[in-house]
Every structure is written in C-alpha cells, then in structure tokens.
PDB file of C-alpha atoms in Angstrom:
ATOM      1  CA  MET R  98       0.295 -13.887 -40.289  1.00 38.00           C
ATOM      2  CA  ARG R  99      -2.250 -13.230 -37.525  1.00 38.00           C
ATOM      3  CA  ASP R 100      -1.115 -10.918 -34.753  1.00 41.00           C
ATOM      4  CA  SER R 101      -1.435 -12.837 -31.481  1.00 39.00           C
ATOM      5  CA  SER R 102      -0.206 -10.018 -29.234  1.00 37.00           C
ATOM      6  CA  ASN R 103      -3.649  -9.398 -27.716  1.00 41.00           C
ATOM      7  CA  ASN R 104      -4.027 -13.073 -26.872  1.00 43.00           C
ATOM      8  CA  ASN R 105      -0.622 -13.032 -25.219  1.00 43.00           C
ATOM      9  CA  LEU R 106      -1.633  -9.999 -23.186  1.00 42.00           C
ATOM     10  CA  ASN R 107      -4.675 -11.857 -21.867  1.00 54.00           C
ATOM     11  CA  LYS R 108      -2.427 -14.662 -20.682  1.00 67.00           C
ATOM     12  CA  ARG R 109      -0.236 -12.398 -18.595  1.00 79.00           C
ATOM     13  CA  PRO R 110      -0.069 -13.250 -14.886  1.00 86.00           C
ATOM     14  CA  LEU R 111      -1.509 -10.667 -12.545  1.00 94.00           C
ATOM     15  CA  ILE R 112       0.978  -8.444 -10.757  1.00 97.00           C
ATOM     16  CA  ALA R 113       0.231  -7.502  -7.159  1.00 98.00           C
ATOM     17  CA  PHE R 114       1.983  -4.530  -5.570  1.00 98.00           C
ATOM     18  CA  ILE R 115       1.895  -4.827  -1.779  1.00 98.00           C
ATOM     19  CA  ASP R 116       2.601  -2.096   0.760  1.00 97.00           C
ATOM     20  CA  ALA R 117       2.164  -1.698   4.506  1.00 94.00           C
ATOM     21  CA  SER R 118       1.281   1.213   6.778  1.00 93.00           C
ATOM     22  CA  GLY R 119       2.249   1.497  10.438  1.00 86.00           C
ATOM     23  CA  THR R 120       4.604  -0.584  12.545  1.00 80.00           C
ATOM     24  CA  PHE R 121       3.814  -3.319  15.028  1.00 77.00           C
ATOM     25  CA  ASP R 122       6.714  -2.704  17.372  1.00 69.00           C
ATOM     26  CA  SER R 123       5.536   0.838  18.190  1.00 72.00           C
ATOM     27  CA  LYS R 124       2.570   2.665  19.691  1.00 81.00           C
ATOM     28  CA  ASP R 125       0.780   2.908  16.338  1.00 87.00           C
ATOM     29  CA  ARG R 126      -2.811   1.859  16.936  1.00 93.00           C
ATOM     30  CA  PHE R 127      -3.452   0.829  13.338  1.00 95.00           C
ATOM     31  CA  PHE R 128      -1.504  -1.409  10.990  1.00 94.00           C
ATOM     32  CA  GLY R 129      -2.556  -1.954   7.405  1.00 96.00           C
ATOM     33  CA  VAL R 130      -1.585  -3.959   4.350  1.00 97.00           C
ATOM     34  CA  GLY R 131      -2.729  -2.919   0.883  1.00 98.00           C
ATOM     35  CA  MET R 132      -2.525  -4.681  -2.462  1.00 98.00           C
ATOM     36  CA  LEU R 133      -2.983  -3.232  -5.947  1.00 98.00           C
ATOM     37  CA  ILE R 134      -3.590  -5.915  -8.596  1.00 97.00           C
ATOM     38  CA  LEU R 135      -3.386  -5.430 -12.356  1.00 96.00           C
ATOM     39  CA  SER R 136      -2.011  -7.121 -15.456  1.00 93.00           C
ATOM     40  CA  ASP R 137      -1.222  -4.254 -17.823  1.00 92.00           C
ATOM     41  CA  VAL R 138       1.329  -2.023 -16.107  1.00 94.00           C
ATOM     42  CA  GLY R 139       2.647   0.021 -19.024  1.00 94.00           C
ATOM     43  CA  GLU R 140      -0.129   2.505 -19.778  1.00 95.00           C
ATOM     44  CA  ILE R 141      -0.863   3.381 -16.154  1.00 96.00           C
ATOM     45  CA  THR R 142       2.857   3.822 -15.450  1.00 97.00           C
ATOM     46  CA  ASP R 143       3.174   6.260 -18.358  1.00 98.00           C
ATOM     47  CA  LYS R 144       0.317   8.342 -16.963  1.00 98.00           C
ATOM     48  CA  LEU R 145       1.643   8.211 -13.415  1.00 98.00           C
ATOM     49  CA  GLN R 146       5.026   9.350 -14.704  1.00 97.00           C
ATOM     50  CA  ILE R 147       3.507  12.661 -15.813  1.00 97.00           C
ATOM     51  CA  ILE R 148       2.049  13.247 -12.332  1.00 97.00           C
ATOM     52  CA  TYR R 149       5.325  12.168 -10.751  1.00 96.00           C
ATOM     53  CA  GLN R 150       7.337  14.700 -12.766  1.00 96.00           C
ATOM     54  CA  ARG R 151       5.005  17.550 -11.811  1.00 96.00           C
ATOM     55  CA  VAL R 152       5.030  16.764  -8.090  1.00 95.00           C
ATOM     56  CA  MET R 153       8.785  16.186  -8.108  1.00 92.00           C
ATOM     57  CA  ALA R 154       9.304  19.613  -9.691  1.00 94.00           C
ATOM     58  CA  ILE R 155       7.376  21.203  -6.797  1.00 93.00           C
ATOM     59  CA  SER R 156       9.434  19.272  -4.244  1.00 88.00           C
ATOM     60  CA  GLN R 157      12.685  20.247  -5.927  1.00 87.00           C
ATOM     61  CA  ARG R 158      11.727  23.933  -5.915  1.00 89.00           C
ATOM     62  CA  ASN R 159      10.838  23.710  -2.215  1.00 85.00           C
ATOM     63  CA  ARG R 160      14.162  22.016  -1.483  1.00 84.00           C
ATOM     64  CA  GLU R 161      16.096  24.638  -3.429  1.00 86.00           C
ATOM     65  CA  ARG R 162      14.311  27.464  -1.581  1.00 88.00           C
ATOM     66  CA  ALA R 163      15.044  25.859   1.789  1.00 87.00           C
ATOM     67  CA  LEU R 164      18.700  25.456   0.843  1.00 87.00           C
ATOM     68  CA  GLN R 165      18.948  29.058  -0.328  1.00 90.00           C
ATOM     69  CA  ASN R 166      17.305  30.207   2.904  1.00 89.00           C
ATOM     70  CA  PHE R 167      20.017  28.469   4.959  1.00 88.00           C
ATOM     71  CA  ILE R 168      22.718  30.085   2.822  1.00 91.00           C
ATOM     72  CA  ASP R 169      21.151  33.564   3.076  1.00 90.00           C
ATOM     73  CA  LYS R 170      21.080  33.218   6.870  1.00 90.00           C
ATOM     74  CA  GLY R 171      24.671  32.061   6.968  1.00 91.00           C
ATOM     75  CA  ASP R 172      23.610  28.677   8.321  1.00 88.00           C
ATOM     76  CA  TYR R 173      26.090  26.757   6.209  1.00 87.00           C
ATOM     77  CA  GLN R 174      26.101  23.742   8.497  1.00 88.00           C
ATOM     78  CA  SER R 175      22.395  23.124   7.851  1.00 87.00           C
ATOM     79  CA  ALA R 176      22.947  23.686   4.130  1.00 85.00           C
ATOM     80  CA  ILE R 177      25.744  21.108   4.072  1.00 86.00           C
ATOM     81  CA  LEU R 178      23.636  18.610   6.014  1.00 86.00           C
ATOM     82  CA  MET R 179      20.777  19.053   3.545  1.00 81.00           C
ATOM     83  CA  LEU R 180      23.094  18.458   0.592  1.00 82.00           C
ATOM     84  CA  LYS R 181      24.573  15.361   2.225  1.00 77.00           C
ATOM     85  CA  LYS R 182      21.188  13.884   3.079  1.00 77.00           C
ATOM     86  CA  SER R 183      20.127  11.038   0.808  1.00 68.00           C
ATOM     87  CA  TYR R 184      17.071  12.136  -1.150  1.00 72.00           C
ATOM     88  CA  HIS R 185      14.815   9.747  -3.029  1.00 80.00           C
ATOM     89  CA  PHE R 186      11.663  11.453  -4.238  1.00 89.00           C
ATOM     90  CA  GLU R 187       8.464   9.443  -4.357  1.00 95.00           C
ATOM     91  CA  LEU R 188       4.720   9.959  -4.331  1.00 96.00           C
ATOM     92  CA  LYS R 189       3.479   9.146  -0.834  1.00 97.00           C
ATOM     93  CA  PHE R 190       0.285   9.781   1.088  1.00 97.00           C
ATOM     94  CA  ASP R 191       2.296  11.197   3.986  1.00 95.00           C
ATOM     95  CA  ARG R 192       3.849  13.782   1.671  1.00 94.00           C
ATOM     96  CA  ILE R 193       0.592  15.321   0.452  1.00 96.00           C
ATOM     97  CA  THR R 194       0.620  19.082   0.976  1.00 93.00           C
ATOM     98  CA  PRO R 195      -1.918  21.723  -0.142  1.00 93.00           C
ATOM     99  CA  ILE R 196       0.174  22.728  -3.152  1.00 94.00           C
ATOM    100  CA  LYS R 197       0.311  19.085  -4.333  1.00 96.00           C
ATOM    101  CA  ILE R 198      -3.330  18.128  -3.692  1.00 97.00           C
ATOM    102  CA  ARG R 199      -4.490  18.558  -7.297  1.00 97.00           C
ATOM    103  CA  TYR R 200      -1.940  16.007  -8.502  1.00 98.00           C
ATOM    104  CA  TYR R 201      -2.776  13.418  -5.862  1.00 98.00           C
ATOM    105  CA  LYS R 202      -6.468  13.857  -6.707  1.00 98.00           C
ATOM    106  CA  GLU R 203      -5.506  13.191 -10.312  1.00 98.00           C
ATOM    107  CA  MET R 204      -3.890   9.936  -9.147  1.00 98.00           C
ATOM    108  CA  MET R 205      -7.182   8.896  -7.553  1.00 98.00           C
ATOM    109  CA  ARG R 206      -9.128   9.680 -10.726  1.00 98.00           C
ATOM    110  CA  LEU R 207      -6.600   7.747 -12.778  1.00 98.00           C
ATOM    111  CA  PHE R 208      -7.022   4.697 -10.545  1.00 98.00           C
ATOM    112  CA  LEU R 209     -10.827   4.940 -10.618  1.00 98.00           C
ATOM    113  CA  SER R 210     -10.881   5.177 -14.419  1.00 96.00           C
ATOM    114  CA  ASN R 211      -9.373   1.703 -14.880  1.00 94.00           C
ATOM    115  CA  PRO R 212     -12.105  -0.942 -14.344  1.00 94.00           C
ATOM    116  CA  ASN R 213      -9.613  -3.822 -14.520  1.00 93.00           C
ATOM    117  CA  PHE R 214      -7.744  -2.648 -11.430  1.00 96.00           C
ATOM    118  CA  ARG R 215      -8.275  -4.275  -8.044  1.00 97.00           C
ATOM    119  CA  PHE R 216      -7.331  -2.921  -4.646  1.00 98.00           C
ATOM    120  CA  SER R 217      -7.690  -4.678  -1.306  1.00 98.00           C
ATOM    121  CA  ALA R 218      -6.729  -3.533   2.166  1.00 98.00           C
ATOM    122  CA  MET R 219      -6.613  -5.343   5.482  1.00 97.00           C
ATOM    123  CA  VAL R 220      -6.617  -3.127   8.579  1.00 97.00           C
ATOM    124  CA  ILE R 221      -5.630  -4.204  12.077  1.00 94.00           C
ATOM    125  CA  ASP R 222      -6.803  -2.147  15.054  1.00 95.00           C
ATOM    126  CA  LYS R 223      -4.639  -3.037  18.038  1.00 91.00           C
ATOM    127  CA  ASN R 224      -7.346  -1.716  20.368  1.00 91.00           C
ATOM    128  CA  LYS R 225      -9.865  -4.184  18.954  1.00 91.00           C
ATOM    129  CA  ARG R 226     -11.400  -6.569  21.445  1.00 89.00           C
ATOM    130  CA  GLY R 227      -9.662  -9.940  21.399  1.00 88.00           C
ATOM    131  CA  TYR R 228      -6.417  -8.654  19.883  1.00 88.00           C
ATOM    132  CA  ASN R 229      -3.343 -10.333  21.397  1.00 87.00           C
ATOM    133  CA  ALA R 230      -0.444  -7.874  21.477  1.00 82.00           C
ATOM    134  CA  ASN R 231       2.052 -10.621  22.266  1.00 82.00           C
ATOM    135  CA  PHE R 232       1.442 -12.724  19.173  1.00 85.00           C
ATOM    136  CA  PHE R 233       3.497 -10.611  16.764  1.00 84.00           C
ATOM    137  CA  THR R 234       6.575  -9.047  18.330  1.00 78.00           C
ATOM    138  CA  THR R 235       8.084  -7.470  15.211  1.00 83.00           C
ATOM    139  CA  THR R 236       6.857  -5.662  12.122  1.00 85.00           C
ATOM    140  CA  TRP R 237       8.531  -8.399  10.035  1.00 91.00           C
ATOM    141  CA  GLU R 238       6.378 -11.133  11.576  1.00 90.00           C
ATOM    142  CA  ALA R 239       3.205  -9.097  11.266  1.00 89.00           C
ATOM    143  CA  TYR R 240       3.907  -7.870   7.740  1.00 92.00           C
ATOM    144  CA  THR R 241       4.775 -11.275   6.290  1.00 95.00           C
ATOM    145  CA  SER R 242       1.824 -12.991   7.986  1.00 94.00           C
ATOM    146  CA  TYR R 243      -0.783 -10.424   7.034  1.00 95.00           C
ATOM    147  CA  VAL R 244       0.532 -10.184   3.471  1.00 96.00           C
ATOM    148  CA  ALA R 245       0.056 -13.950   3.134  1.00 95.00           C
ATOM    149  CA  THR R 246      -3.482 -13.629   4.523  1.00 94.00           C
ATOM    150  CA  LEU R 247      -4.340 -10.819   2.107  1.00 96.00           C
ATOM    151  CA  VAL R 248      -2.894 -12.606  -0.934  1.00 95.00           C
ATOM    152  CA  VAL R 249      -4.701 -15.897  -0.258  1.00 93.00           C
ATOM    153  CA  ASN R 250      -7.951 -14.043   0.416  1.00 91.00           C
ATOM    154  CA  GLU R 251      -7.718 -12.329  -2.969  1.00 92.00           C
ATOM    155  CA  LEU R 252      -6.715 -15.501  -4.806  1.00 90.00           C
ATOM    156  CA  LYS R 253     -10.041 -17.018  -3.746  1.00 88.00           C
ATOM    157  CA  ASN R 254     -11.690 -14.434  -6.006  1.00 88.00           C
ATOM    158  CA  LEU R 255      -9.216 -15.039  -8.847  1.00 88.00           C
ATOM    159  CA  PRO R 256      -9.113 -18.846  -9.143  1.00 79.00           C
ATOM    160  CA  ASN R 257      -7.995 -18.972 -12.767  1.00 82.00           C
ATOM    161  CA  HIS R 258      -5.147 -16.487 -12.548  1.00 89.00           C
ATOM    162  CA  GLU R 259      -1.460 -16.721 -11.792  1.00 91.00           C
ATOM    163  CA  MET R 260      -0.034 -13.937  -9.671  1.00 94.00           C
ATOM    164  CA  PHE R 261       3.402 -12.378  -9.302  1.00 96.00           C
ATOM    165  CA  ILE R 262       3.786 -10.344  -6.114  1.00 97.00           C
ATOM    166  CA  VAL R 263       5.959  -7.261  -5.670  1.00 98.00           C
ATOM    167  CA  LEU R 264       6.809  -6.366  -2.074  1.00 97.00           C
ATOM    168  CA  ASP R 265       7.969  -3.141  -0.502  1.00 94.00           C
ATOM    169  CA  GLN R 266      11.355  -3.603   1.129  1.00 92.00           C
ATOM    170  CA  ILE R 267      11.381  -3.847   4.931  1.00 91.00           C
ATOM    171  CA  ASN R 268      14.262  -4.479   7.301  1.00 89.00           C
ATOM    172  CA  LYS R 269      15.008  -8.134   7.924  1.00 91.00           C
ATOM    173  CA  PRO R 270      15.640  -9.134  11.567  1.00 90.00           C
ATOM    174  CA  LYS R 271      18.879 -10.980  12.285  1.00 89.00           C
ATOM    175  CA  ASN R 272      16.967 -14.038  13.481  1.00 90.00           C
ATOM    176  CA  ALA R 273      14.886 -14.357  10.288  1.00 90.00           C
ATOM    177  CA  LEU R 274      15.793 -17.618   8.555  1.00 90.00           C
ATOM    178  CA  LEU R 275      14.607 -16.790   5.039  1.00 94.00           C
ATOM    179  CA  PRO R 276      14.721 -13.726   2.753  1.00 95.00           C
ATOM    180  CA  LEU R 277      11.569 -11.629   2.516  1.00 96.00           C
ATOM    181  CA  GLU R 278      10.392 -13.210  -0.746  1.00 96.00           C
ATOM    182  CA  ASP R 279      10.826 -16.784   0.475  1.00 96.00           C
ATOM    183  CA  THR R 280       9.223 -15.983   3.828  1.00 96.00           C
ATOM    184  CA  ILE R 281       6.103 -14.624   2.119  1.00 96.00           C
ATOM    185  CA  LEU R 282       5.883 -17.488  -0.377  1.00 95.00           C
ATOM    186  CA  GLU R 283       6.270 -20.065   2.388  1.00 94.00           C
ATOM    187  CA  LYS R 284       3.521 -18.457   4.474  1.00 94.00           C
ATOM    188  CA  ILE R 285       1.197 -18.305   1.463  1.00 94.00           C
ATOM    189  CA  LYS R 286       1.820 -21.995   0.818  1.00 91.00           C
ATOM    190  CA  LYS R 287       1.161 -22.921   4.457  1.00 91.00           C
ATOM    191  CA  ARG R 288      -2.041 -20.877   4.559  1.00 89.00           C
ATOM    192  CA  CYS R 289      -3.311 -22.564   1.398  1.00 87.00           C
ATOM    193  CA  LEU R 290      -2.562 -25.989   2.874  1.00 84.00           C
ATOM    194  CA  LYS R 291      -4.255 -25.061   6.144  1.00 80.00           C
ATOM    195  CA  PHE R 292      -7.494 -24.120   4.418  1.00 73.00           C
ATOM    196  CA  ASN R 293      -7.251 -26.775   1.681  1.00 71.00           C
ATOM    197  CA  GLN R 294      -6.958 -24.175  -1.073  1.00 68.00           C
ATOM    198  CA  ASN R 295      -4.014 -25.518  -3.069  1.00 68.00           C
ATOM    199  CA  LYS R 296      -5.881 -25.133  -6.351  1.00 67.00           C
ATOM    200  CA  ILE R 297      -6.056 -21.367  -6.043  1.00 69.00           C
ATOM    201  CA  CYS R 298      -2.494 -20.814  -4.770  1.00 78.00           C
ATOM    202  CA  LYS R 299      -0.977 -19.778  -8.081  1.00 87.00           C
ATOM    203  CA  VAL R 300       1.673 -17.316  -6.913  1.00 92.00           C
ATOM    204  CA  VAL R 301       4.471 -17.812  -9.420  1.00 91.00           C
ATOM    205  CA  ASN R 302       7.106 -15.743  -7.616  1.00 95.00           C
ATOM    206  CA  ALA R 303       7.849 -12.684  -5.497  1.00 96.00           C
ATOM    207  CA  LEU R 304      10.222  -9.735  -5.690  1.00 97.00           C
ATOM    208  CA  ARG R 305      11.080  -6.972  -3.246  1.00 96.00           C
ATOM    209  CA  ILE R 306      11.768  -3.411  -4.393  1.00 96.00           C
ATOM    210  CA  GLU R 307      12.418   0.009  -2.912  1.00 94.00           C
ATOM    211  CA  SER R 308       9.181   1.969  -3.173  1.00 94.00           C
ATOM    212  CA  HIS R 309      10.879   5.044  -4.651  1.00 92.00           C
ATOM    213  CA  SER R 310      11.819   2.961  -7.708  1.00 92.00           C
ATOM    214  CA  ASN R 311       8.283   2.068  -8.818  1.00 97.00           C
ATOM    215  CA  LEU R 312       5.251   4.259  -9.472  1.00 98.00           C
ATOM    216  CA  LEU R 313       2.695   1.485  -8.983  1.00 98.00           C
ATOM    217  CA  MET R 314       4.057   0.789  -5.516  1.00 98.00           C
ATOM    218  CA  GLN R 315       3.684   4.504  -4.852  1.00 98.00           C
ATOM    219  CA  LEU R 316       0.068   4.403  -6.036  1.00 98.00           C
ATOM    220  CA  THR R 317      -0.486   1.494  -3.633  1.00 98.00           C
ATOM    221  CA  ASP R 318       0.938   3.623  -0.823  1.00 98.00           C
ATOM    222  CA  VAL R 319      -1.463   6.480  -1.571  1.00 98.00           C
ATOM    223  CA  LEU R 320      -4.519   4.201  -1.789  1.00 99.00           C
ATOM    224  CA  LEU R 321      -3.644   2.442   1.462  1.00 99.00           C
ATOM    225  CA  GLY R 322      -2.857   5.791   3.068  1.00 98.00           C
ATOM    226  CA  ALA R 323      -6.358   7.020   2.215  1.00 98.00           C
ATOM    227  CA  VAL R 324      -7.930   3.944   3.843  1.00 99.00           C
ATOM    228  CA  MET R 325      -5.771   4.317   6.953  1.00 98.00           C
ATOM    229  CA  PHE R 326      -6.621   8.032   7.116  1.00 98.00           C
ATOM    230  CA  ASP R 327     -10.330   7.273   7.469  1.00 98.00           C
ATOM    231  CA  PHE R 328      -9.762   4.586  10.109  1.00 98.00           C
ATOM    232  CA  LYS R 329      -7.609   6.979  12.123  1.00 97.00           C
ATOM    233  CA  ASP R 330     -10.101   9.802  11.623  1.00 97.00           C
ATOM    234  CA  LYS R 331     -12.937   7.564  12.828  1.00 97.00           C
ATOM    235  CA  ALA R 332     -10.886   6.895  15.972  1.00 96.00           C
ATOM    236  CA  GLY R 333     -10.288  10.624  16.528  1.00 96.00           C
ATOM    237  CA  LEU R 334      -6.592  10.452  15.672  1.00 96.00           C
ATOM    238  CA  ILE R 335      -6.521  12.972  12.808  1.00 95.00           C
ATOM    239  CA  SER R 336      -5.905  16.623  13.661  1.00 94.00           C
ATOM    240  CA  GLN R 337      -7.659  19.451  11.842  1.00 93.00           C
ATOM    241  CA  LYS R 338      -4.302  20.543  10.445  1.00 90.00           C
ATOM    242  CA  LEU R 339      -3.723  17.099   8.944  1.00 91.00           C
ATOM    243  CA  LYS R 340      -7.287  17.013   7.619  1.00 91.00           C
ATOM    244  CA  ARG R 341      -6.681  20.214   5.686  1.00 89.00           C
ATOM    245  CA  LYS R 342      -3.679  18.593   4.017  1.00 90.00           C
ATOM    246  CA  LYS R 343      -5.185  15.228   3.098  1.00 95.00           C
ATOM    247  CA  GLU R 344      -9.007  15.346   3.204  1.00 96.00           C
ATOM    248  CA  GLU R 345      -9.552  16.442  -0.390  1.00 97.00           C
ATOM    249  CA  VAL R 346      -7.548  13.521  -1.760  1.00 98.00           C
ATOM    250  CA  VAL R 347      -9.378  10.976   0.405  1.00 98.00           C
ATOM    251  CA  LYS R 348     -12.708  12.574  -0.520  1.00 98.00           C
ATOM    252  CA  GLU R 349     -11.873  12.172  -4.222  1.00 98.00           C
ATOM    253  CA  LEU R 350     -11.507   8.427  -3.674  1.00 98.00           C
ATOM    254  CA  ARG R 351     -14.616   8.165  -1.456  1.00 98.00           C
ATOM    255  CA  ASN R 352     -16.771  10.007  -3.977  1.00 98.00           C
ATOM    256  CA  GLY R 353     -15.472   7.907  -6.845  1.00 98.00           C
ATOM    257  CA  LEU R 354     -16.369   4.716  -4.992  1.00 98.00           C
ATOM    258  CA  GLY R 355     -19.695   6.087  -3.758  1.00 98.00           C
ATOM    259  CA  VAL R 356     -18.984   5.613  -0.043  1.00 98.00           C
ATOM    260  CA  ASP R 357     -19.142   8.012   2.889  1.00 97.00           C
ATOM    261  CA  SER R 358     -16.090   6.496   4.564  1.00 98.00           C
ATOM    262  CA  LEU R 359     -13.327   4.035   3.738  1.00 98.00           C
ATOM    263  CA  ALA R 360     -13.259   2.913   7.385  1.00 98.00           C
ATOM    264  CA  ASN R 361     -15.788   0.110   6.988  1.00 96.00           C
ATOM    265  CA  ASN R 362     -15.906  -3.480   5.817  1.00 97.00           C
ATOM    266  CA  PHE R 363     -17.060  -3.160   2.215  1.00 97.00           C
ATOM    267  CA  THR R 364     -16.547  -4.384  -1.331  1.00 97.00           C
ATOM    268  CA  LYS R 365     -17.172  -2.296  -4.424  1.00 97.00           C
ATOM    269  CA  HIS R 366     -17.101  -3.744  -7.928  1.00 96.00           C
ATOM    270  CA  LYS R 367     -17.621  -0.480  -9.819  1.00 95.00           C
ATOM    271  CA  PRO R 368     -16.015   1.684 -11.065  1.00 97.00           C
ATOM    272  CA  VAL R 369     -13.146  -0.552  -9.862  1.00 97.00           C
ATOM    273  CA  TYR R 370     -12.887  -3.493  -7.481  1.00 98.00           C
ATOM    274  CA  PHE R 371     -12.128  -2.054  -4.036  1.00 98.00           C
ATOM    275  CA  HIS R 372     -12.228  -4.192  -0.909  1.00 98.00           C
ATOM    276  CA  VAL R 373     -11.558  -3.170   2.704  1.00 98.00           C
ATOM    277  CA  TRP R 374     -11.826  -5.364   5.727  1.00 95.00           C
ATOM    278  CA  GLU R 375     -10.936  -4.853   9.359  1.00 95.00           C
ATOM    279  CA  ALA R 376      -9.481  -7.924  11.040  1.00 91.00           C
ATOM    280  CA  GLU R 377     -11.587  -9.595  13.711  1.00 88.00           C
ATOM    281  CA  PHE R 378     -10.099 -11.568  16.605  1.00 84.00           C
ATOM    282  CA  LYS R 379     -11.403 -14.470  18.630  1.00 77.00           C
ATOM    283  CA  GLU R 380     -11.897 -13.675  22.297  1.00 68.00           C
ATOM    284  CA  LYS R 381      -9.825 -16.527  23.708  1.00 56.00           C
ATOM    285  CA  GLN R 382      -7.480 -17.229  20.832  1.00 47.00           C
ATOM    286  CA  LYS R 383      -3.857 -17.901  21.611  1.00 45.00           C
ATOM    287  CA  SER R 384      -2.735 -16.039  18.533  1.00 46.00           C
ATOM    288  CA  GLY R 385      -3.031 -12.367  17.677  1.00 51.00           C
ATOM    289  CA  GLY R 386      -3.751 -13.035  14.044  1.00 56.00           C
ATOM    290  CA  SER R 387      -7.029 -12.493  12.293  1.00 57.00           C
ATOM    291  CA  ASP R 388      -9.547 -15.309  12.470  1.00 48.00           C
ATOM    292  CA  LYS R 389     -10.456 -14.689   8.839  1.00 45.00           C
TER     293      LYS R 389
END
C-alpha cells in the first residue's frame, strides 16, 4: 500500500504563533505584534528543546548561586521569598545575558535555516504623526485589533491555506464580552468583511497558551524582541549596557537577512520570509488604528 503520509503533511493547516511586545496603557513608546507561521512544528521544536535545556541549566545554576549567597549572608528571609516565588523558565529576548548569547544566536540561525518559515511584525510608534492615543485605552483592545490586522494582512499572501492561530495569554478586562480566542476570531471576520476578503479568511480556530509552555511561542518572542530592539535603538531608547547584552543576537538576525536594520518597512523572501511594517496613521482620522 502506498504511504500517503507526505501528502497528508502537505495538507496540514498553517499554524501561526502570535506574540506582543509593549503595553498600550503605559508610557511605552512602541507596541509590536509578531507572528511566526509554519506547518511542520515537530522538527524545529526538537531542535529548540536542546537550546532550551542548555539555557535553562545556566539559569538554574545562577538561581542556585543567588540562593546560596542569601543563605551564606544569613539573609534567610530573601532565601525563603526566592523559594516561594513562582518560577517558569522560558526563552525570552528580555532575558538575554552575555553568558547566554551563543544560544540565542543559535536560535536565530535555526530560524534562518528553515526556508518554509514566515515571520511578520507590525510595529506601532505612539509618537508617530497622526496617532490617536485615545482610540485604544487598554492593551486588550490594541492587542486583539492589531492581531486581527496582522493575520488578515498575511492571509492575503496565503490565499490557498487554512490557518490555526496560537495566542499568548493576556489578561482579560472585566468589561470584555468574549474570551480572547472569540474576540480575535470575530475581529478577523469583521476585517475580512470590511475589505471584501472573505475568500482568504480561512482561520479555522484559535487557542491561547502560556508562553512558557511552548518553544515556538518563545521563538516568536525573541524574533519580535529583535525587531523592537532596532526600532527602540533607532529612537535612541537603547542604553549601551543593554546593547552589550542584546546586540550580537540582533546582529545575527540582521546579517542572516542581509539588512542593516530591522527598523524599516521591508520584506525578505530569502533565506526565509520576513516582513516588517510600521503602522501609518491618517492625519485627521477618528481612530488610532493603522490605515493599512
């Protein structure tokens, strides 16, 4: 009997892992949404698991040393507080330190070596001319709206594919009528109707997860973090101390894509699909959303 497993693999829906950076209800100048799209999750997860174990071992040793230091100093209260503190290890751009750089660079090379991967990021600069700060009042509103915008924008380039979206968990406001998944799906549907794009709106379902539970969500965080780093650096918001911690990882991604900076509107198709766009705003618009 003929093995049809490869054919079945080709029919798999795409899986999109979506993460956000920054908060709207704060003084953060930049807010970003990133989406990693792929269909075969097994092999990349196996390889990420090796990196994860190595970085986690470093973090555990650092934690054990800090705990022992408290005990040696007789600071038992701090030791107890550390032991009581909930600890979920994950790979995150914000947690890159010099001793971990080589492993995060390996993550970038792993991503760049998979030509079937796609990554897209949408960046919102709240200082941009025409931006209306009163349109979105909560991170929930901004996150769900910009996720819908990003998903529909990518579906235009993938008209023959179904997509399952995986969302990073965020806090739901008390006045929100629908769960996160249903809110996103409803906004995607409305955006497709608005722009007469029903044929490409093939999002089969959505699921929220905690980022520490999934390595592909963590990869999405690191990729988006690199993009946000360059936008912040371009705006003069990155200190030299922070540059020393993160620059090498961002440079690994820049060099792999063949760009001088990730803080531009650009699309690369090789070695992987990588798309970044900064939202533009109409001068007299009533909304604070992107006009794209």
